[in-house]
Amino acid sequence: MDRSHELTGRQRPTSGASADELGAQLREARHRTRCLTEDLSSAELMGAYREIVNPVLWELGHVAWFHEYWTLRHAAQQAPLIEHCDRLWDSSNVAHRTRWHLELPDRAGTYGYMAAVLDRQEDLLARGIDDATRYFYDLAIRHEDMHVEALAYMRQTSSNAPPVGLGQSTPPPAGALSGDVAVPGGTWRLGSTAAEGFVFDNEKWAHATVLAPFRIARAPVTNAEFAAFVENSGYRAREFWSAAGWAWRENRQAERPVYWQAKRDGVWTARHYRAVEELRPHAPVIFVNWFEAEAWCRWAGRRLPSETEWEAAAIGEPAAGGTRLRDTRRRWPWGEAAPTAAHANLGFAFDRLVEVAGLAGGDSAFGCRQMIGNVWEWTASDFLPFAGFSPDPYEDYSQPWFGTRKVLRGGCWATSARIARPAYRNFFTPDRSDVFAGFRTCAL
Ligand SMILES: [Fe+2]
């Protein structure tokens, strides 16, 4: 019997990972953090002030500080390694603009602090771990995973070189995948259940919602499909844009997605890190913001899915006869098996985006492909708390951002499988085009 409705927001299940497994996860995340930062010059480590990025050097210290704050200081009552560390790296108290003007340790000092915290975390694990402490390891590892992804898109934002040592395998061409699938209506329990292990506060808890039948695309919108909108003067046609979207477009004088270059000799190109490459027509469009997704939909006679529709299409199943949704949730779109490179482009599985017909092994029960990995998918939904919300110990994770962000689902190529669970709710303001986001659409 599903008793998840009896859970209170304060209950905090964990991954159940053993001390050895947590140690391996810590080292895996740290390997990625180092691959994404070691080759940067000192100038690149600080970078120019921008509203949408942190100085990389600050971000590195902040990741280690977060580990130390929750696993060593909070859970194990240890004294801080650096006395004034909260004044440097506590993101809740160090204003964004200030992060360029702190007396930060240099590169060697910062990596040294990271290594010292990791050593202490491993020492603590070696003494065994209880559930209360495991929760904070789960949290801090996922926090580093999120910064790994941010470091990857910051390299694109800042025109750094492509990362070295991650995503070595090149996916074969796969082509286009058109058409919609039908998802029946019924009751959908939106959100996470305690059976999923560690979850963030904003996913608590699964609750019944009523869903009307809908049709959703088998694949995300591709570069070729988005280019048709650009070539149709979509960025100049006011009628395709909401008032807020048009204000954004006017302000930026946007004519095409942020990294695309003007079409020349019939070929679309885009900046990829510091090089300019031809756009692959059947790869999903990426680096488009919510306003651009919304405008494309209006032009195409489509709409974005709600997060409820997205989740039901990803992990729901049809009841016998197919006329309504079953009261079941798959762990992953393809079933129970942990993700591999046959299911999803996650965790730097490939060195580029997989074309939309690829990874058929990851199809959902309804035949939706690539719901997990490759690109995050904007949904129509505002980022709002579920009924009964109460913040978890890291209080600033969700609460400050409700009502001003849009929900994205599904993870991307740079997201860890720990984060990219189907019920995970990512959130960004609708003007952000620097994150690894695309979108999939529904029929009107
Ligand atoms: Fe953070």
GROMACS .gro file of C-alpha atoms and ligand atoms in nm:
model
  445
    1MET     CA    1   0.000   0.000   0.000
    2ASP     CA    2   0.124   0.346  -0.087
    3ARG     CA    3   0.154   0.534   0.240
    4SER     CA    4   0.346   0.829   0.101
    5HIS     CA    5   0.053   1.062   0.169
    6GLU     CA    6   0.116   1.007   0.540
    7LEU     CA    7   0.469   1.142   0.523
    8THR     CA    8   0.537   1.485   0.661
    9GLY     CA    9   0.767   1.732   0.495
   10ARG     CA   10   1.015   1.689   0.776
   11GLN     CA   11   1.090   1.326   0.698
   12ARG     CA   12   1.418   1.285   0.519
   13PRO     CA   13   1.489   0.950   0.356
   14THR     CA   14   1.843   0.888   0.232
   15SER     CA   15   2.004   0.707  -0.058
   16GLY     CA   16   2.096   0.417   0.171
   17ALA     CA   17   2.446   0.425   0.020
   18SER     CA   18   2.719   0.252   0.221
   19ALA     CA   19   3.024   0.438   0.349
   20ASP     CA   20   3.228   0.290   0.062
   21GLU     CA   21   2.971   0.397  -0.194
   22LEU     CA   22   2.958   0.750  -0.055
   23GLY     CA   23   3.338   0.766  -0.069
   24ALA     CA   24   3.330   0.659  -0.435
   25GLN     CA   25   3.063   0.919  -0.513
   26LEU     CA   26   3.267   1.193  -0.344
   27ARG     CA   27   3.571   1.103  -0.550
   28GLU     CA   28   3.373   1.077  -0.875
   29ALA     CA   29   3.221   1.423  -0.829
   30ARG     CA   30   3.562   1.565  -0.734
   31HIS     CA   31   3.726   1.412  -1.043
   32ARG     CA   32   3.469   1.596  -1.257
   33THR     CA   33   3.519   1.922  -1.068
   34ARG     CA   34   3.893   1.901  -1.126
   35CYS     CA   35   3.860   1.808  -1.495
   36LEU     CA   36   3.641   2.115  -1.545
   37THR     CA   37   3.878   2.358  -1.375
   38GLU     CA   38   4.242   2.240  -1.371
   39ASP     CA   39   4.334   2.367  -1.716
   40LEU     CA   40   4.188   2.717  -1.671
   41SER     CA   41   4.430   3.010  -1.658
   42SER     CA   42   4.440   3.233  -1.349
   43ALA     CA   43   4.246   3.497  -1.541
   44GLU     CA   44   3.983   3.240  -1.639
   45LEU     CA   45   3.956   3.124  -1.277
   46MET     CA   46   3.829   3.470  -1.180
   47GLY     CA   47   3.664   3.585  -1.504
   48ALA     CA   48   3.476   3.910  -1.551
   49TYR     CA   49   3.173   3.997  -1.339
   50ARG     CA   50   2.851   3.853  -1.478
   51GLU     CA   51   2.514   3.818  -1.320
   52ILE     CA   52   2.479   3.456  -1.434
   53VAL     CA   53   2.815   3.307  -1.332
   54ASN     CA   54   3.037   3.290  -1.026
   55PRO     CA   55   3.414   3.326  -1.031
   56VAL     CA   56   3.531   2.965  -1.083
   57LEU     CA   57   3.783   3.005  -0.799
   58TRP     CA   58   3.504   3.111  -0.563
   59GLU     CA   59   3.283   2.826  -0.679
   60LEU     CA   60   3.554   2.569  -0.600
   61GLY     CA   61   3.596   2.695  -0.244
   62HIS     CA   62   3.220   2.715  -0.202
   63VAL     CA   63   3.177   2.348  -0.302
   64ALA     CA   64   3.431   2.238  -0.038
   65TRP     CA   65   3.280   2.477   0.219
   66PHE     CA   66   2.934   2.326   0.162
   67HIS     CA   67   3.071   1.973   0.216
   68GLU     CA   68   3.248   2.085   0.532
   69TYR     CA   69   2.956   2.288   0.666
   70TRP     CA   70   2.699   2.007   0.643
   71THR     CA   71   2.893   1.682   0.684
   72LEU     CA   72   3.173   1.783   0.922
   73ARG     CA   73   3.055   2.089   1.112
   74HIS     CA   74   2.679   2.031   1.124
   75ALA     CA   75   2.650   1.650   1.130
   76ALA     CA   76   2.977   1.569   1.313
   77GLN     CA   77   3.021   1.885   1.523
   78GLN     CA   78   3.378   1.945   1.401
   79ALA     CA   79   3.543   2.288   1.414
   80PRO     CA   80   3.597   2.467   1.082
   81LEU     CA   81   3.928   2.422   0.900
   82ILE     CA   82   3.943   2.793   0.811
   83GLU     CA   83   3.815   3.026   1.076
   84HIS     CA   84   3.657   3.291   0.853
   85CYS     CA   85   3.531   3.046   0.587
   86ASP     CA   86   3.165   3.147   0.627
   87ARG     CA   87   3.254   3.502   0.526
   88LEU     CA   88   3.406   3.372   0.202
   89TRP     CA   89   3.187   3.092   0.078
   90ASP     CA   90   2.843   3.088   0.238
   91SER     CA   91   2.626   3.154  -0.067
   92SER     CA   92   2.332   3.256   0.153
   93ASN     CA   93   2.531   3.542   0.303
   94VAL     CA   94   2.800   3.643   0.051
   95ALA     CA   95   2.631   3.864  -0.210
   96HIS     CA   96   2.691   3.766  -0.570
   97ARG     CA   97   2.881   4.081  -0.668
   98THR     CA   98   3.103   4.051  -0.359
   99ARG     CA   99   3.239   3.716  -0.479
  100TRP     CA  100   3.485   3.895  -0.710
  101HIS     CA  101   3.621   4.108  -0.425
  102LEU     CA  102   3.708   3.861  -0.148
  103GLU     CA  103   4.048   3.764  -0.012
  104LEU     CA  104   4.016   3.413  -0.157
  105PRO     CA  105   4.295   3.156  -0.128
  106ASP     CA  106   4.477   3.114  -0.460
  107ARG     CA  107   4.439   2.809  -0.684
  108ALA     CA  108   4.676   2.588  -0.479
  109GLY     CA  109   4.522   2.704  -0.152
  110THR     CA  110   4.171   2.638  -0.277
  111TYR     CA  111   4.249   2.289  -0.410
  112GLY     CA  112   4.431   2.226  -0.081
  113TYR     CA  113   4.122   2.322   0.120
  114MET     CA  114   3.907   2.096  -0.101
  115ALA     CA  115   4.144   1.803  -0.046
  116ALA     CA  116   4.160   1.861   0.331
  117VAL     CA  117   3.780   1.858   0.360
  118LEU     CA  118   3.758   1.542   0.147
  119ASP     CA  119   4.020   1.370   0.367
  120ARG     CA  120   3.816   1.447   0.677
  121GLN     CA  121   3.497   1.329   0.511
  122GLU     CA  122   3.666   0.997   0.428
  123ASP     CA  123   3.798   0.966   0.785
  124LEU     CA  124   3.447   1.013   0.915
  125LEU     CA  125   3.309   0.753   0.671
  126ALA     CA  126   3.574   0.505   0.783
  127ARG     CA  127   3.419   0.513   1.130
  128GLY     CA  128   3.082   0.401   0.989
  129ILE     CA  129   2.779   0.609   0.905
  130ASP     CA  130   2.429   0.650   1.043
  131ASP     CA  131   2.121   0.769   0.856
  132ALA     CA  132   2.133   1.122   0.996
  133THR     CA  133   2.488   1.176   0.869
  134ARG     CA  134   2.421   0.993   0.541
  135TYR     CA  135   2.153   1.249   0.461
  136PHE     CA  136   2.413   1.527   0.469
  137TYR     CA  137   2.662   1.331   0.259
  138ASP     CA  138   2.383   1.271   0.005
  139LEU     CA  139   2.305   1.643   0.007
  140ALA     CA  140   2.665   1.763  -0.024
  141ILE     CA  141   2.749   1.516  -0.304
  142ARG     CA  142   2.444   1.632  -0.504
  143HIS     CA  143   2.538   1.992  -0.439
  144GLU     CA  144   2.880   1.926  -0.593
  145ASP     CA  145   2.705   1.750  -0.886
  146MET     CA  146   2.506   2.069  -0.947
  147HIS     CA  147   2.819   2.281  -0.943
  148VAL     CA  148   2.989   2.036  -1.181
  149GLU     CA  149   2.711   2.105  -1.428
  150ALA     CA  150   2.738   2.478  -1.365
  151LEU     CA  151   3.113   2.465  -1.424
  152ALA     CA  152   3.046   2.290  -1.757
  153TYR     CA  153   2.802   2.556  -1.881
  154MET     CA  154   3.019   2.836  -1.742
  155ARG     CA  155   3.296   2.713  -1.974
  156GLN     CA  156   3.057   2.768  -2.264
  157THR     CA  157   2.940   3.107  -2.129
  158SER     CA  158   3.299   3.224  -2.086
  159SER     CA  159   3.429   3.085  -2.419
  160ASN     CA  160   3.680   2.858  -2.244
  161ALA     CA  161   3.824   2.550  -2.416
  162PRO     CA  162   3.614   2.233  -2.416
  163PRO     CA  163   3.666   2.031  -2.096
  164VAL     CA  164   3.938   1.767  -2.098
  165GLY     CA  165   3.898   1.416  -1.960
  166LEU     CA  166   3.517   1.397  -1.964
  167GLY     CA  167   3.279   1.265  -2.230
  168GLN     CA  168   3.528   1.084  -2.451
  169SER     CA  169   3.287   0.874  -2.654
  170THR     CA  170   3.121   1.013  -2.969
  171PRO     CA  171   2.759   0.909  -3.035
  172PRO     CA  172   2.678   0.770  -3.380
  173PRO     CA  173   2.444   0.977  -3.603
  174ALA     CA  174   2.083   0.885  -3.526
  175GLY     CA  175   1.859   1.123  -3.722
  176ALA     CA  176   1.520   1.277  -3.661
  177LEU     CA  177   1.224   1.141  -3.467
  178SER     CA  178   0.894   1.309  -3.538
  179GLY     CA  179   0.540   1.265  -3.415
  180ASP     CA  180   0.344   1.261  -3.093
  181VAL     CA  181   0.234   0.987  -2.858
  182ALA     CA  182  -0.100   0.982  -2.678
  183VAL     CA  183  -0.100   0.977  -2.299
  184PRO     CA  184  -0.437   0.891  -2.143
  185GLY     CA  185  -0.583   1.095  -1.861
  186GLY     CA  186  -0.641   0.982  -1.506
  187THR     CA  187  -0.500   1.047  -1.164
  188TRP     CA  188  -0.128   1.121  -1.152
  189ARG     CA  189   0.061   1.130  -0.826
  190LEU     CA  190   0.297   1.421  -0.887
  191GLY     CA  191   0.617   1.438  -0.683
  192SER     CA  192   0.842   1.190  -0.506
  193THR     CA  193   0.771   0.905  -0.269
  194ALA     CA  194   0.990   0.797   0.022
  195ALA     CA  195   1.079   0.483  -0.177
  196GLU     CA  196   1.297   0.702  -0.400
  197GLY     CA  197   1.550   0.762  -0.122
  198PHE     CA  198   1.712   1.103  -0.100
  199VAL     CA  199   1.486   1.374  -0.244
  200PHE     CA  200   1.488   1.753  -0.226
  201ASP     CA  201   1.230   1.942  -0.022
  202ASN     CA  202   1.048   2.078  -0.328
  203GLU     CA  203   0.958   1.722  -0.446
  204LYS     CA  204   0.774   1.634  -0.124
  205TRP     CA  205   0.551   1.454  -0.150
  206ALA     CA  206   0.370   1.269  -0.427
  207HIS     CA  207   0.011   1.391  -0.430
  208ALA     CA  208  -0.286   1.317  -0.651
  209THR     CA  209  -0.350   1.545  -0.947
  210VAL     CA  210  -0.610   1.501  -1.219
  211LEU     CA  211  -0.472   1.485  -1.568
  212ALA     CA  212  -0.668   1.520  -1.894
  213PRO     CA  213  -0.548   1.311  -2.191
  214PHE     CA  214  -0.278   1.481  -2.398
  215ARG     CA  215  -0.041   1.429  -2.688
  216ILE     CA  216   0.330   1.491  -2.641
  217ALA     CA  217   0.622   1.478  -2.884
  218ARG     CA  218   0.834   1.167  -2.890
  219ALA     CA  219   1.145   1.385  -2.900
  220PRO     CA  220   1.266   1.732  -2.807
  221VAL     CA  221   1.260   2.014  -3.065
  222THR     CA  222   1.565   1.995  -3.292
  223ASN     CA  223   1.800   2.259  -3.432
  224ALA     CA  224   1.636   2.214  -3.775
  225GLU     CA  225   1.291   2.267  -3.628
  226PHE     CA  226   1.403   2.572  -3.435
  227ALA     CA  227   1.587   2.712  -3.740
  228ALA     CA  228   1.259   2.711  -3.935
  229PHE     CA  229   1.118   2.953  -3.678
  230VAL     CA  230   1.424   3.178  -3.696
  231GLU     CA  231   1.414   3.176  -4.078
  232ASN     CA  232   1.044   3.256  -4.065
  233SER     CA  233   1.136   3.584  -3.888
  234GLY     CA  234   1.003   3.442  -3.562
  235TYR     CA  235   1.222   3.675  -3.357
  236ARG     CA  236   1.069   3.979  -3.530
  237ALA     CA  237   0.703   3.876  -3.505
  238ARG     CA  238   0.555   4.024  -3.189
  239GLU     CA  239   0.253   3.793  -3.205
  240PHE     CA  240   0.453   3.484  -3.114
  241TRP     CA  241   0.587   3.632  -2.790
  242SER     CA  242   0.435   3.695  -2.450
  243ALA     CA  243   0.471   4.050  -2.312
  244ALA     CA  244   0.759   3.943  -2.085
  245GLY     CA  245   0.919   3.742  -2.365
  246TRP     CA  246   0.899   4.032  -2.609
  247ALA     CA  247   1.047   4.269  -2.349
  248TRP     CA  248   1.339   4.026  -2.311
  249ARG     CA  249   1.380   4.000  -2.691
  250GLU     CA  250   1.371   4.377  -2.737
  251ASN     CA  251   1.618   4.431  -2.457
  252ARG     CA  252   1.866   4.184  -2.605
  253GLN     CA  253   1.777   4.258  -2.967
  254ALA     CA  254   1.782   3.880  -3.004
  255GLU     CA  255   1.750   3.750  -3.361
  256ARG     CA  256   1.832   3.385  -3.295
  257PRO     CA  257   1.949   3.162  -3.005
  258VAL     CA  258   2.235   3.318  -2.812
  259TYR     CA  259   2.525   3.117  -2.954
  260TRP     CA  260   2.397   3.092  -3.313
  261GLN     CA  261   2.569   3.296  -3.577
  262ALA     CA  262   2.390   3.456  -3.874
  263LYS     CA  263   2.322   3.196  -4.143
  264ARG     CA  264   2.584   3.206  -4.415
  265ASP     CA  265   2.587   3.020  -4.748
  266GLY     CA  266   2.284   2.821  -4.635
  267VAL     CA  267   2.458   2.691  -4.323
  268TRP     CA  268   2.378   2.757  -3.958
  269THR     CA  269   2.670   2.764  -3.720
  270ALA     CA  270   2.701   2.822  -3.346
  271ARG     CA  271   2.978   2.887  -3.096
  272HIS     CA  272   3.076   2.566  -2.917
  273TYR     CA  273   3.308   2.667  -2.631
  274ARG     CA  274   3.565   2.874  -2.822
  275ALA     CA  275   3.516   2.730  -3.173
  276VAL     CA  276   3.239   2.785  -3.425
  277GLU     CA  277   3.076   2.467  -3.551
  278GLU     CA  278   2.804   2.374  -3.792
  279LEU     CA  279   2.472   2.307  -3.620
  280ARG     CA  280   2.364   1.945  -3.643
  281PRO     CA  281   2.003   1.952  -3.769
  282HIS     CA  282   1.882   1.649  -3.573
  283ALA     CA  283   2.042   1.736  -3.240
  284PRO     CA  284   1.806   1.892  -2.987
  285VAL     CA  285   1.814   2.271  -2.976
  286ILE     CA  286   2.002   2.385  -2.665
  287PHE     CA  287   2.074   2.719  -2.494
  288VAL     CA  288   1.725   2.852  -2.555
  289ASN     CA  289   1.539   3.020  -2.273
  290TRP     CA  290   1.178   2.974  -2.165
  291PHE     CA  291   1.063   3.280  -2.361
  292GLU     CA  292   1.215   3.142  -2.681
  293ALA     CA  293   1.057   2.802  -2.618
  294GLU     CA  294   0.721   2.967  -2.560
  295ALA     CA  295   0.751   3.177  -2.880
  296TRP     CA  296   0.849   2.870  -3.085
  297CYS     CA  297   0.542   2.690  -2.953
  298ARG     CA  298   0.307   2.973  -3.047
  299TRP     CA  299   0.457   2.987  -3.396
  300ALA     CA  300   0.430   2.609  -3.439
  301GLY     CA  301   0.079   2.575  -3.293
  302ARG     CA  302   0.211   2.376  -2.999
  303ARG     CA  303   0.252   2.427  -2.624
  304LEU     CA  304   0.493   2.331  -2.347
  305PRO     CA  305   0.389   2.039  -2.124
  306SER     CA  306   0.305   2.108  -1.761
  307GLU     CA  307   0.545   1.939  -1.522
  308THR     CA  308   0.266   1.695  -1.435
  309GLU     CA  309   0.224   1.600  -1.800
  310TRP     CA  310   0.600   1.571  -1.842
  311GLU     CA  311   0.630   1.339  -1.542
  312ALA     CA  312   0.336   1.119  -1.646
  313ALA     CA  313   0.475   1.086  -2.001
  314ALA     CA  314   0.816   0.996  -1.859
  315ILE     CA  315   0.735   0.742  -1.589
  316GLY     CA  316   0.364   0.666  -1.617
  317GLU     CA  317   0.219   0.352  -1.771
  318PRO     CA  318  -0.115   0.289  -1.947
  319ALA     CA  319  -0.373   0.072  -1.774
  320ALA     CA  320  -0.500  -0.233  -1.966
  321GLY     CA  321  -0.682  -0.107  -2.273
  322GLY     CA  322  -0.479   0.213  -2.267
  323THR     CA  323  -0.770   0.441  -2.183
  324ARG     CA  324  -0.635   0.572  -1.853
  325LEU     CA  325  -0.313   0.602  -1.654
  326ARG     CA  326  -0.219   0.323  -1.416
  327ASP     CA  327  -0.149   0.412  -1.056
  328THR     CA  328   0.220   0.323  -1.090
  329ARG     CA  329   0.545   0.517  -1.127
  330ARG     CA  330   0.849   0.369  -1.294
  331ARG     CA  331   1.184   0.455  -1.138
  332TRP     CA  332   1.318   0.556  -1.481
  333PRO     CA  333   1.132   0.594  -1.814
  334TRP     CA  334   1.267   0.255  -1.926
  335GLY     CA  335   1.201   0.077  -1.597
  336GLU     CA  336   1.404  -0.009  -1.289
  337ALA     CA  337   1.755  -0.055  -1.435
  338ALA     CA  338   2.015   0.208  -1.346
  339PRO     CA  339   2.095   0.441  -1.637
  340THR     CA  340   2.363   0.341  -1.887
  341ALA     CA  341   2.480   0.497  -2.214
  342ALA     CA  342   2.216   0.282  -2.388
  343HIS     CA  343   1.940   0.467  -2.200
  344ALA     CA  344   2.051   0.825  -2.158
  345ASN     CA  345   2.324   1.079  -2.223
  346LEU     CA  346   2.394   1.156  -1.858
  347GLY     CA  347   2.705   1.221  -1.655
  348PHE     CA  348   2.927   1.306  -1.955
  349ALA     CA  349   2.843   0.974  -2.126
  350PHE     CA  350   2.916   1.132  -2.466
  351ASP     CA  351   3.126   1.418  -2.595
  352ARG     CA  352   2.828   1.591  -2.761
  353LEU     CA  353   2.450   1.582  -2.770
  354VAL     CA  354   2.293   1.267  -2.909
  355GLU     CA  355   2.061   1.324  -3.207
  356VAL     CA  356   1.696   1.290  -3.111
  357ALA     CA  357   1.638   0.945  -3.261
  358GLY     CA  358   1.926   0.800  -3.058
  359LEU     CA  359   1.904   0.608  -2.728
  360ALA     CA  360   1.587   0.414  -2.811
  361GLY     CA  361   1.672   0.193  -2.513
  362GLY     CA  362   1.559   0.476  -2.287
  363ASP     CA  363   1.205   0.509  -2.423
  364SER     CA  364   0.920   0.557  -2.179
  365ALA     CA  365   0.615   0.329  -2.169
  366PHE     CA  366   0.443   0.574  -2.404
  367GLY     CA  367   0.737   0.591  -2.646
  368CYS     CA  368   0.887   0.925  -2.545
  369ARG     CA  369   1.262   0.927  -2.609
  370GLN     CA  370   1.542   1.102  -2.420
  371MET     CA  371   1.321   1.221  -2.136
  372ILE     CA  372   1.630   1.176  -1.921
  373GLY     CA  373   1.963   1.331  -2.018
  374ASN     CA  374   2.093   1.518  -2.325
  375VAL     CA  375   1.907   1.848  -2.260
  376TRP     CA  376   1.695   1.975  -1.973
  377GLU     CA  377   1.339   2.039  -2.085
  378TRP     CA  378   1.155   2.359  -1.997
  379THR     CA  379   0.800   2.297  -1.880
  380ALA     CA  380   0.507   2.540  -1.873
  381SER     CA  381   0.497   2.521  -1.493
  382ASP     CA  382   0.597   2.787  -1.245
  383PHE     CA  383   0.829   2.662  -0.972
  384LEU     CA  384   0.594   2.646  -0.673
  385PRO     CA  385   0.588   2.446  -0.350
  386PHE     CA  386   0.370   2.137  -0.324
  387ALA     CA  387   0.103   2.145  -0.051
  388GLY     CA  388   0.255   2.079   0.291
  389PHE     CA  389   0.599   2.209   0.189
  390SER     CA  390   0.849   2.273   0.462
  391PRO     CA  391   1.215   2.350   0.397
  392ASP     CA  392   1.483   2.092   0.466
  393PRO     CA  393   1.796   2.190   0.666
  394TYR     CA  394   1.952   2.363   0.362
  395GLU     CA  395   1.670   2.615   0.380
  396ASP     CA  396   1.774   2.829   0.085
  397TYR     CA  397   1.767   2.545  -0.165
  398SER     CA  398   1.408   2.599  -0.286
  399GLN     CA  399   1.221   2.843  -0.070
  400PRO     CA  400   1.371   3.174  -0.190
  401TRP     CA  401   1.304   3.086  -0.554
  402PHE     CA  402   0.938   2.984  -0.553
  403GLY     CA  403   0.722   3.190  -0.787
  404THR     CA  404   1.002   3.345  -0.992
  405ARG     CA  405   1.136   3.040  -1.178
  406LYS     CA  406   1.009   2.790  -1.435
  407VAL     CA  407   1.044   2.416  -1.381
  408LEU     CA  408   1.277   2.209  -1.600
  409ARG     CA  409   1.282   1.831  -1.596
  410GLY     CA  410   1.497   1.540  -1.706
  411GLY     CA  411   1.862   1.638  -1.665
  412CYS     CA  412   2.121   1.688  -1.937
  413TRP     CA  413   2.446   1.534  -2.061
  414ALA     CA  414   2.638   1.701  -1.774
  415THR     CA  415   2.394   1.601  -1.497
  416SER     CA  416   2.476   1.310  -1.268
  417ALA     CA  417   2.229   1.021  -1.249
  418ARG     CA  418   2.195   1.108  -0.881
  419ILE     CA  419   2.033   1.437  -0.977
  420ALA     CA  420   1.854   1.349  -1.300
  421ARG     CA  421   1.579   1.139  -1.147
  422PRO     CA  422   1.249   1.187  -1.328
  423ALA     CA  423   1.089   1.362  -1.027
  424TYR     CA  424   1.378   1.608  -0.985
  425ARG     CA  425   1.258   1.967  -1.031
  426ASN     CA  426   1.519   2.200  -1.169
  427PHE     CA  427   1.433   2.569  -1.184
  428PHE     CA  428   1.565   2.879  -1.358
  429THR     CA  429   1.432   3.223  -1.444
  430PRO     CA  430   1.271   3.228  -1.791
  431ASP     CA  431   1.543   3.451  -1.935
  432ARG     CA  432   1.831   3.207  -1.875
  433SER     CA  433   1.977   3.086  -2.204
  434ASP     CA  434   2.316   2.983  -2.066
  435VAL     CA  435   2.202   2.651  -1.916
  436PHE     CA  436   2.185   2.319  -2.099
  437ALA     CA  437   1.815   2.350  -2.175
  438GLY     CA  438   1.591   2.271  -2.468
  439PHE     CA  439   1.226   2.172  -2.475
  440ARG     CA  440   0.965   1.923  -2.593
  441THR     CA  441   0.611   2.018  -2.687
  442CYS     CA  442   0.252   1.902  -2.664
  443ALA     CA  443  -0.029   1.924  -2.920
  444LEU     CA  444  -0.278   2.200  -2.850
  445FE      FE  445   2.608   2.610  -0.413
   0.00000   0.00000   0.00000
